[in-house]
mmCIF file of C-alpha atoms in Angstrom:
data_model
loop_
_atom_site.group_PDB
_atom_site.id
_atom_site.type_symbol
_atom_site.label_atom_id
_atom_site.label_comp_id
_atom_site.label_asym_id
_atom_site.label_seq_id
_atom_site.Cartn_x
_atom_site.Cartn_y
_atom_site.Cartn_z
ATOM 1 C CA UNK A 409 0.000 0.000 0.000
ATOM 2 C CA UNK A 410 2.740 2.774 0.672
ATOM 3 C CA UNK A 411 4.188 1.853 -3.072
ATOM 4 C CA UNK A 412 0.649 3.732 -3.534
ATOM 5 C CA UNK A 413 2.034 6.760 -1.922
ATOM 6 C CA UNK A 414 3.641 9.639 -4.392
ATOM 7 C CA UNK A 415 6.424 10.094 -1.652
ATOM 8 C CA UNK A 416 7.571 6.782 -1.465
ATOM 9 C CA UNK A 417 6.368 4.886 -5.275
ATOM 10 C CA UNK A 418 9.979 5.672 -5.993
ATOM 11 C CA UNK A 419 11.777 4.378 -3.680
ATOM 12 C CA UNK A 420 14.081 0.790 -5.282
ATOM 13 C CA UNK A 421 13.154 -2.564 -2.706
ATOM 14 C CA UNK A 422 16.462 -1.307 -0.877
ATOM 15 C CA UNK A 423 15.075 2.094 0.065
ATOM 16 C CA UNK A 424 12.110 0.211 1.416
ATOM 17 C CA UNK A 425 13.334 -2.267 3.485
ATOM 18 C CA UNK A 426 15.275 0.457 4.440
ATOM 19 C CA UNK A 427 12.034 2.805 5.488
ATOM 20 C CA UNK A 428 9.857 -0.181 6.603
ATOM 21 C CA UNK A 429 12.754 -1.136 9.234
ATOM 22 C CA UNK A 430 12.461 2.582 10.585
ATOM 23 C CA UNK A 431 8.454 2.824 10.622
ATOM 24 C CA UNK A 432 6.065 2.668 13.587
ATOM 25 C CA UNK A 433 3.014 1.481 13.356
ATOM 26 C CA UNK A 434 -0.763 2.429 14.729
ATOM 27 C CA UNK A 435 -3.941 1.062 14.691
ATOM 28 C CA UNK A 436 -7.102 2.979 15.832
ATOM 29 C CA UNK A 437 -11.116 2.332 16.074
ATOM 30 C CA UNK A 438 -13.953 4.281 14.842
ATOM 31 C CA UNK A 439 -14.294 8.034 16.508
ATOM 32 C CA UNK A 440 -10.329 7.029 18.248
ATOM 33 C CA UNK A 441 -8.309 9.983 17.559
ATOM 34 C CA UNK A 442 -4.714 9.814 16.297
ATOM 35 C CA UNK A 443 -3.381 13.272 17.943
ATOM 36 C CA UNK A 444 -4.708 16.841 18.257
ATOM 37 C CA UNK A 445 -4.454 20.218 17.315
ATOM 38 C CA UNK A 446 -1.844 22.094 19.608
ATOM 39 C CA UNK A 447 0.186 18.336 19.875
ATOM 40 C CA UNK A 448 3.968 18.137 19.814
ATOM 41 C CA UNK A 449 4.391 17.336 15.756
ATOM 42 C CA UNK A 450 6.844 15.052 15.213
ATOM 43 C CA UNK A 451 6.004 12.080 12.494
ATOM 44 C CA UNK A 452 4.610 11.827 9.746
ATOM 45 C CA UNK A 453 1.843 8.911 8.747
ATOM 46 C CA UNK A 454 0.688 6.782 5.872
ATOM 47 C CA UNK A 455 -3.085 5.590 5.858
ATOM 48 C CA UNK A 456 -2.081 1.840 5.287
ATOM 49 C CA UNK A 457 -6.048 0.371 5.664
ATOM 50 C CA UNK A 458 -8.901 2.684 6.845
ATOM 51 C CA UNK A 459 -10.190 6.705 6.635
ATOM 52 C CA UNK A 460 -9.108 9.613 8.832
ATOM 53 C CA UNK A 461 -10.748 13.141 9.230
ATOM 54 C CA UNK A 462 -8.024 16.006 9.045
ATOM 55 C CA UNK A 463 -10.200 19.027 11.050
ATOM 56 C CA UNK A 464 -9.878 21.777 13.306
ATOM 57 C CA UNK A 465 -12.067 23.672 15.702
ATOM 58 C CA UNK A 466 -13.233 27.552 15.792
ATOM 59 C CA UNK A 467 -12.862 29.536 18.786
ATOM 60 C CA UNK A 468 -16.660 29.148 18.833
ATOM 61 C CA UNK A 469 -16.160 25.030 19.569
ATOM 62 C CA UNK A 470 -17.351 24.626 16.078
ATOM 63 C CA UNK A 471 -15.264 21.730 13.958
ATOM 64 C CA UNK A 472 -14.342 22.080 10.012
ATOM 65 C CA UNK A 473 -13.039 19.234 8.156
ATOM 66 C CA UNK A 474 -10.184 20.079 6.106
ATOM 67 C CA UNK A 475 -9.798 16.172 4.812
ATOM 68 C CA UNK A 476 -10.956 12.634 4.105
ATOM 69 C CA UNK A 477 -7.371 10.467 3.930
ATOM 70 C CA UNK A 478 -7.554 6.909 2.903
ATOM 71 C CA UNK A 479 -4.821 4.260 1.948
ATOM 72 C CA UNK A 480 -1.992 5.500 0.522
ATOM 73 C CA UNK A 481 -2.318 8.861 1.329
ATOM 74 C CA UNK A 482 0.137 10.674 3.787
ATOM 75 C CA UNK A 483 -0.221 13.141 5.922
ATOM 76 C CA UNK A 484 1.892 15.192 8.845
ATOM 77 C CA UNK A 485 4.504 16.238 6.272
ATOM 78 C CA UNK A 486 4.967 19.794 8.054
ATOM 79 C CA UNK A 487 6.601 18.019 10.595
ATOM 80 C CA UNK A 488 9.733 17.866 8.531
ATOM 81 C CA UNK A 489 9.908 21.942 8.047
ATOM 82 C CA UNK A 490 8.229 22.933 11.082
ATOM 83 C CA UNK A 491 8.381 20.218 14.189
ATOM 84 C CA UNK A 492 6.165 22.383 16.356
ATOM 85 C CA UNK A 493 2.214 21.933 16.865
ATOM 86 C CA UNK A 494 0.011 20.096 15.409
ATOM 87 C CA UNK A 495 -2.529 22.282 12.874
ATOM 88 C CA UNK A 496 -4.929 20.031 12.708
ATOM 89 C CA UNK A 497 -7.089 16.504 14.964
ATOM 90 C CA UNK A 498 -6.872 13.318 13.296
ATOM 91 C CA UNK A 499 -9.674 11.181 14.095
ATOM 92 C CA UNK A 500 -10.524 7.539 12.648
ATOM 93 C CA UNK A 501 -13.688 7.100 10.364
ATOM 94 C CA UNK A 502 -13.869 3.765 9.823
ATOM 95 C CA UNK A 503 -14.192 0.627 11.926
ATOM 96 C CA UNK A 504 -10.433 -0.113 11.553
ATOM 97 C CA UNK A 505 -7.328 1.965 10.234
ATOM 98 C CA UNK A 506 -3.820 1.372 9.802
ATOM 99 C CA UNK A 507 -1.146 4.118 9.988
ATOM 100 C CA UNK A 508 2.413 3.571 9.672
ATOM 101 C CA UNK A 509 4.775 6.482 10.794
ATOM 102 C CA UNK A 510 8.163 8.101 10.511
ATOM 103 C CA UNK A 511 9.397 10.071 12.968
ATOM 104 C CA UNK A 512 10.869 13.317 12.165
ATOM 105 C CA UNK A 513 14.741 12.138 12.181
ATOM 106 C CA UNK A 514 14.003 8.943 10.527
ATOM 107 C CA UNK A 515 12.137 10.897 7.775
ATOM 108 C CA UNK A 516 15.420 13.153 7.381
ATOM 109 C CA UNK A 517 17.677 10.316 6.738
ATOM 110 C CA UNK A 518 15.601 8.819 4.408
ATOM 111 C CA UNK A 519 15.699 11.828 2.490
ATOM 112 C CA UNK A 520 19.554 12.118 2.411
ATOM 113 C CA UNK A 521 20.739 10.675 -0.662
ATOM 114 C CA UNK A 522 17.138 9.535 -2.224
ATOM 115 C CA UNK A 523 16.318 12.711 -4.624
ATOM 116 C CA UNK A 524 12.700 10.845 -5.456
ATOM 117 C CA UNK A 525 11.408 10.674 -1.984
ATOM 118 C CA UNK A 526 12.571 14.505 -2.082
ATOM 119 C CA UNK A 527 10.419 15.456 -5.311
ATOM 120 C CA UNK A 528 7.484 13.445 -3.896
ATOM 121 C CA UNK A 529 7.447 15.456 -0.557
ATOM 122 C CA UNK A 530 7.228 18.402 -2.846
ATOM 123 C CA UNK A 531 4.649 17.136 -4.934
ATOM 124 C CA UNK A 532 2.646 16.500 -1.773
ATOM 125 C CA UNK A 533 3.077 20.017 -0.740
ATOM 126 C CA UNK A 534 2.665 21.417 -4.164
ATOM 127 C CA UNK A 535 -0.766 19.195 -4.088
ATOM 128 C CA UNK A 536 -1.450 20.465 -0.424
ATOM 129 C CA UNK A 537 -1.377 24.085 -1.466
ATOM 130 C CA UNK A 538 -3.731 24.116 -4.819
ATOM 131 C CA UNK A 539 -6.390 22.173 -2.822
ATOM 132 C CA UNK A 540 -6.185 25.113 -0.224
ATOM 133 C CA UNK A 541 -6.437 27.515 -2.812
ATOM 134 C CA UNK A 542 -9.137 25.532 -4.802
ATOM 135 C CA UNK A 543 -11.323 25.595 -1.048
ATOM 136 C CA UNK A 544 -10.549 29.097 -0.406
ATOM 137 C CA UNK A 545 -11.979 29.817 -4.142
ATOM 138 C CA UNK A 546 -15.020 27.745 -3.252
ATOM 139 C CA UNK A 547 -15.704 29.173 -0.112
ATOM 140 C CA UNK A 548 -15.794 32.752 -1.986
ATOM 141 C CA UNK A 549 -17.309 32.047 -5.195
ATOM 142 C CA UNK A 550 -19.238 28.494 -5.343
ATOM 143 C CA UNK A 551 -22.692 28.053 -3.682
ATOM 144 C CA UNK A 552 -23.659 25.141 -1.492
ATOM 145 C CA UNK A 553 -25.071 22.483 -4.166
ATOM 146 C CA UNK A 554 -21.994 23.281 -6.558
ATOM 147 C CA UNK A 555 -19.527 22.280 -3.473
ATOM 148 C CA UNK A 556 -21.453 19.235 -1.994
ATOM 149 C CA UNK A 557 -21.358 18.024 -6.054
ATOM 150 C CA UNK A 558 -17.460 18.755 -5.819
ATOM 151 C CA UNK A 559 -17.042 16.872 -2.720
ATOM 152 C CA UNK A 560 -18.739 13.863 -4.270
ATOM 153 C CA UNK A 561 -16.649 13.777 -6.791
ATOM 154 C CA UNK A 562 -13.108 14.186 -5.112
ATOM 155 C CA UNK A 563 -14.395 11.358 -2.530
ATOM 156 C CA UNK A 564 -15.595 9.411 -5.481
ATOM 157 C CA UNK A 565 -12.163 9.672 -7.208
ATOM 158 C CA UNK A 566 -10.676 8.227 -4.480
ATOM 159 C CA UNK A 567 -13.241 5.661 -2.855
ATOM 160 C CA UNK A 568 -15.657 5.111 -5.947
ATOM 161 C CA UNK A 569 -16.184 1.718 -7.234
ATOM 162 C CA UNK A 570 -18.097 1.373 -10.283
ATOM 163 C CA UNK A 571 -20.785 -0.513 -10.376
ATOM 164 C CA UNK A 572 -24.068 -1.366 -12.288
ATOM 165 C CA UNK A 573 -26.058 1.308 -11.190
ATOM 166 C CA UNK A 574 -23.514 3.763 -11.104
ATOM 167 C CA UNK A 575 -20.187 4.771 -8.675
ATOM 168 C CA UNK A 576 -20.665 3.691 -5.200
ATOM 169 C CA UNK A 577 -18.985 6.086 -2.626
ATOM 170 C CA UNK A 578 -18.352 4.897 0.448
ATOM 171 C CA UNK A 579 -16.970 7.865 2.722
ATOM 172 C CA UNK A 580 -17.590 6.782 5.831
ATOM 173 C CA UNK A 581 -19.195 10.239 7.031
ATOM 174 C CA UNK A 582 -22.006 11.167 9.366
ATOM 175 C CA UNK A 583 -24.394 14.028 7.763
ATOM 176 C CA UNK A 584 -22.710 16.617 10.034
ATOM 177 C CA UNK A 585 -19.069 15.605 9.216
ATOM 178 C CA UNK A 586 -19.979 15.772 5.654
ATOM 179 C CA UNK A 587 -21.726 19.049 6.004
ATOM 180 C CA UNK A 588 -18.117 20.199 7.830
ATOM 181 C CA UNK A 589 -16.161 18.827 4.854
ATOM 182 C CA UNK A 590 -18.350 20.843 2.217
ATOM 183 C CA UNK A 591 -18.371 23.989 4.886
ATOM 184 C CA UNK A 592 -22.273 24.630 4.924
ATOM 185 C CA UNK A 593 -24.897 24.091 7.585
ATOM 186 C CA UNK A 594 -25.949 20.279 7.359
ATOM 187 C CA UNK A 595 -29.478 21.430 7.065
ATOM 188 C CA UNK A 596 -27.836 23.073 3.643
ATOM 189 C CA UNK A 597 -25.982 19.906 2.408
ATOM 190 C CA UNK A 598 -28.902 17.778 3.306
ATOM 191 C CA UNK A 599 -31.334 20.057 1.089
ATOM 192 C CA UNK A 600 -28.596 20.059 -1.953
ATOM 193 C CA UNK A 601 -28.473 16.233 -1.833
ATOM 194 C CA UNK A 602 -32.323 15.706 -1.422
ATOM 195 C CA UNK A 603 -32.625 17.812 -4.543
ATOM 196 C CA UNK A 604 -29.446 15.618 -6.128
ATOM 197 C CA UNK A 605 -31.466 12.451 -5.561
ATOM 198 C CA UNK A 606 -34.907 13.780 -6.566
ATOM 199 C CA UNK A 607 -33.423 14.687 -10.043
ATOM 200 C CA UNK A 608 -32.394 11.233 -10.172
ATOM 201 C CA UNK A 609 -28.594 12.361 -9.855
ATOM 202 C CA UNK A 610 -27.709 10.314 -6.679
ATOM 203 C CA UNK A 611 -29.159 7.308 -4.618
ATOM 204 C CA UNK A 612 -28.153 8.541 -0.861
ATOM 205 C CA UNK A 613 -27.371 5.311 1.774
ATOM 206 C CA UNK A 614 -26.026 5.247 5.377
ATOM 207 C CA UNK A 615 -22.376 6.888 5.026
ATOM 208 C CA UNK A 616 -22.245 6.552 1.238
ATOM 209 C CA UNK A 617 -24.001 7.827 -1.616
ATOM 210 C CA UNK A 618 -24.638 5.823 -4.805
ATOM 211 C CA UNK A 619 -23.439 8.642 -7.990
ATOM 212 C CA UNK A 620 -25.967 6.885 -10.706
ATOM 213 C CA UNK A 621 -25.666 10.107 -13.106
ATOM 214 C CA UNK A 622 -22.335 11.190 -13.228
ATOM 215 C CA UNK A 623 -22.185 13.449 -16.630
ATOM 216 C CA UNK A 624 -25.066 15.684 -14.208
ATOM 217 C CA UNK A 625 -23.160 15.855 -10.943
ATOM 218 C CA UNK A 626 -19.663 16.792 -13.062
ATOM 219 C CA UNK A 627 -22.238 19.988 -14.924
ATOM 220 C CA UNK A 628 -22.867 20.595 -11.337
ATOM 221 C CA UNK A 629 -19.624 20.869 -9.702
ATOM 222 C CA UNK A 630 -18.131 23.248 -12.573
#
C-alpha cells in the first residue's frame, strides 16, 4: 500500500526495506483519535487500511473538516519543516485503520541521498497548497449544491467503485461531518443532496451515496 504513496512509489526494494525497518506502526477504532491540534508534531503517517478526518475547531467550539485520507495517502509532512504543533485533529472514520509512521529524524535520513522521496514530498506540498487555494476559491465564489457536487466527486475519485447502477462512494461520514467537509450548515448539504437524488442524480445510503448520473453531478460541480 505505501508503493501507492507519491512520496515513497519511488523508492528501489532497498530504500524500502530500508524505510519499513524505521516505521512505527498504529492502529485505531472508529471516533479514536490519532493526535490533536496544539500536539507536539513530530512524524509523519501513511493511511495503510482505513479513513481519517483532518479538522480543526473555531474559537466558537465549532469543527471544520479540512480532509478525508484513505490508503496511501500521507499526511503530517509539516513536521519535517516545522516540528512544532500540530494544525490540525486526526480522528478515525472507519471501523479499523492502519497508519504507519516516521518520525521526524528517521524521515530526514531517508531523504539524504534519495532525490525521489525529495520530489514526492514536494509534490505533496505542491498538491497540499492548490487544494487550499481551490477551497478558499469555493468558499468565496461556489454556492452550497456546486460544493457538496465537488465533494462527491473528489471522494468518489478516491473511494468510488463502479458498479451497475452507477459509482458507489463509500466515505464513511455522518451528515454533520460531511456538512463540515463541504463547509455549509448540514441542514444546507442535506437540502442540496435531497434535490441531487430527486433529479435522479444520486441514490443517498447510510455513510455513502450511490453517484448513478455522473455526466449531471460533473455539470454541477463546474
Amino acid at each position: 500500500m505505501l508503493r501507492h504513496a507519491p512520496l515513497f512509489g519511488e523508492l528501489d526494494d532497498e530504500s524500502m526495506t530500508a524505510m519499513l525497518a524505521m516505521m512505527g506502526e498504529s492502529r485505531l477504532r472508529r471516533g479514536e483519535v490519532l493526535f490533536h491540534e496544539g500536539d507536539a508534531a513530530d512524524r509523519l503517517y501513511a493511511v495503510v487500511a482505513g479513513k481519517v478526518k483532518l479538522s480543526r475547531a473555531s474559537a466558537s467550539g465549532q469543527d471544520s473538516v479540512l480532509a478525508i485520507l484513505g490508503p496511501g495517502q500521507v499526511f503530517g509532512e509539516l513536521s519535517l519543516f516545522d516540528p512544532g504543533l500540530r494544525s490540525s485533529t486526526v480522528t478515525a472514520v472507519t471501523d479499523r485503520v492502519e497508519l504507519a509512521s516516521l518520525s521526524h529524524d528517521a524521515l530526514l535520513t531517508l531523504l539524504d541521498g534519495r532525490p525521489s522521496v525529495t520530489r514526492g514530498l514536494l509534490a505533496l506540498l505542491s498538491g497540499r497548497l492548490r487544494r487550499a487555494n481551490d477551497v478558499i476559491g469555493d468558499l468565496v465564489f461556489a454556492d452550497a449544491p456546486r460544493r457538496v457536487a465537488k465533494a462527491l466527486l473528489d471522494l468518489a475519485e478516491r473511494f468510488g467503485e463502479t458498479t451497475d447502477e452507477g459509482v458507489h462512494v463509500r466515505h464513511d461520514l455522518t451528515q454533520e461531518e460531511l456538512a463540515q467537509l463541504v463547509g455549509a450548515a448540514r441542514e444546507t448539504v442535506n437540502k442540496a443532496l435531497a434535490d441531487f437524488a430527486a433529479k435522479g442524480w444520486v441514490r443517498l445510503e447510510s455513510r455513502s451515496v450511490v453517484i448513478t448520473d455522473m455526466e449531471r453531478i460533473v455539470r454541477r460541480a463546474g
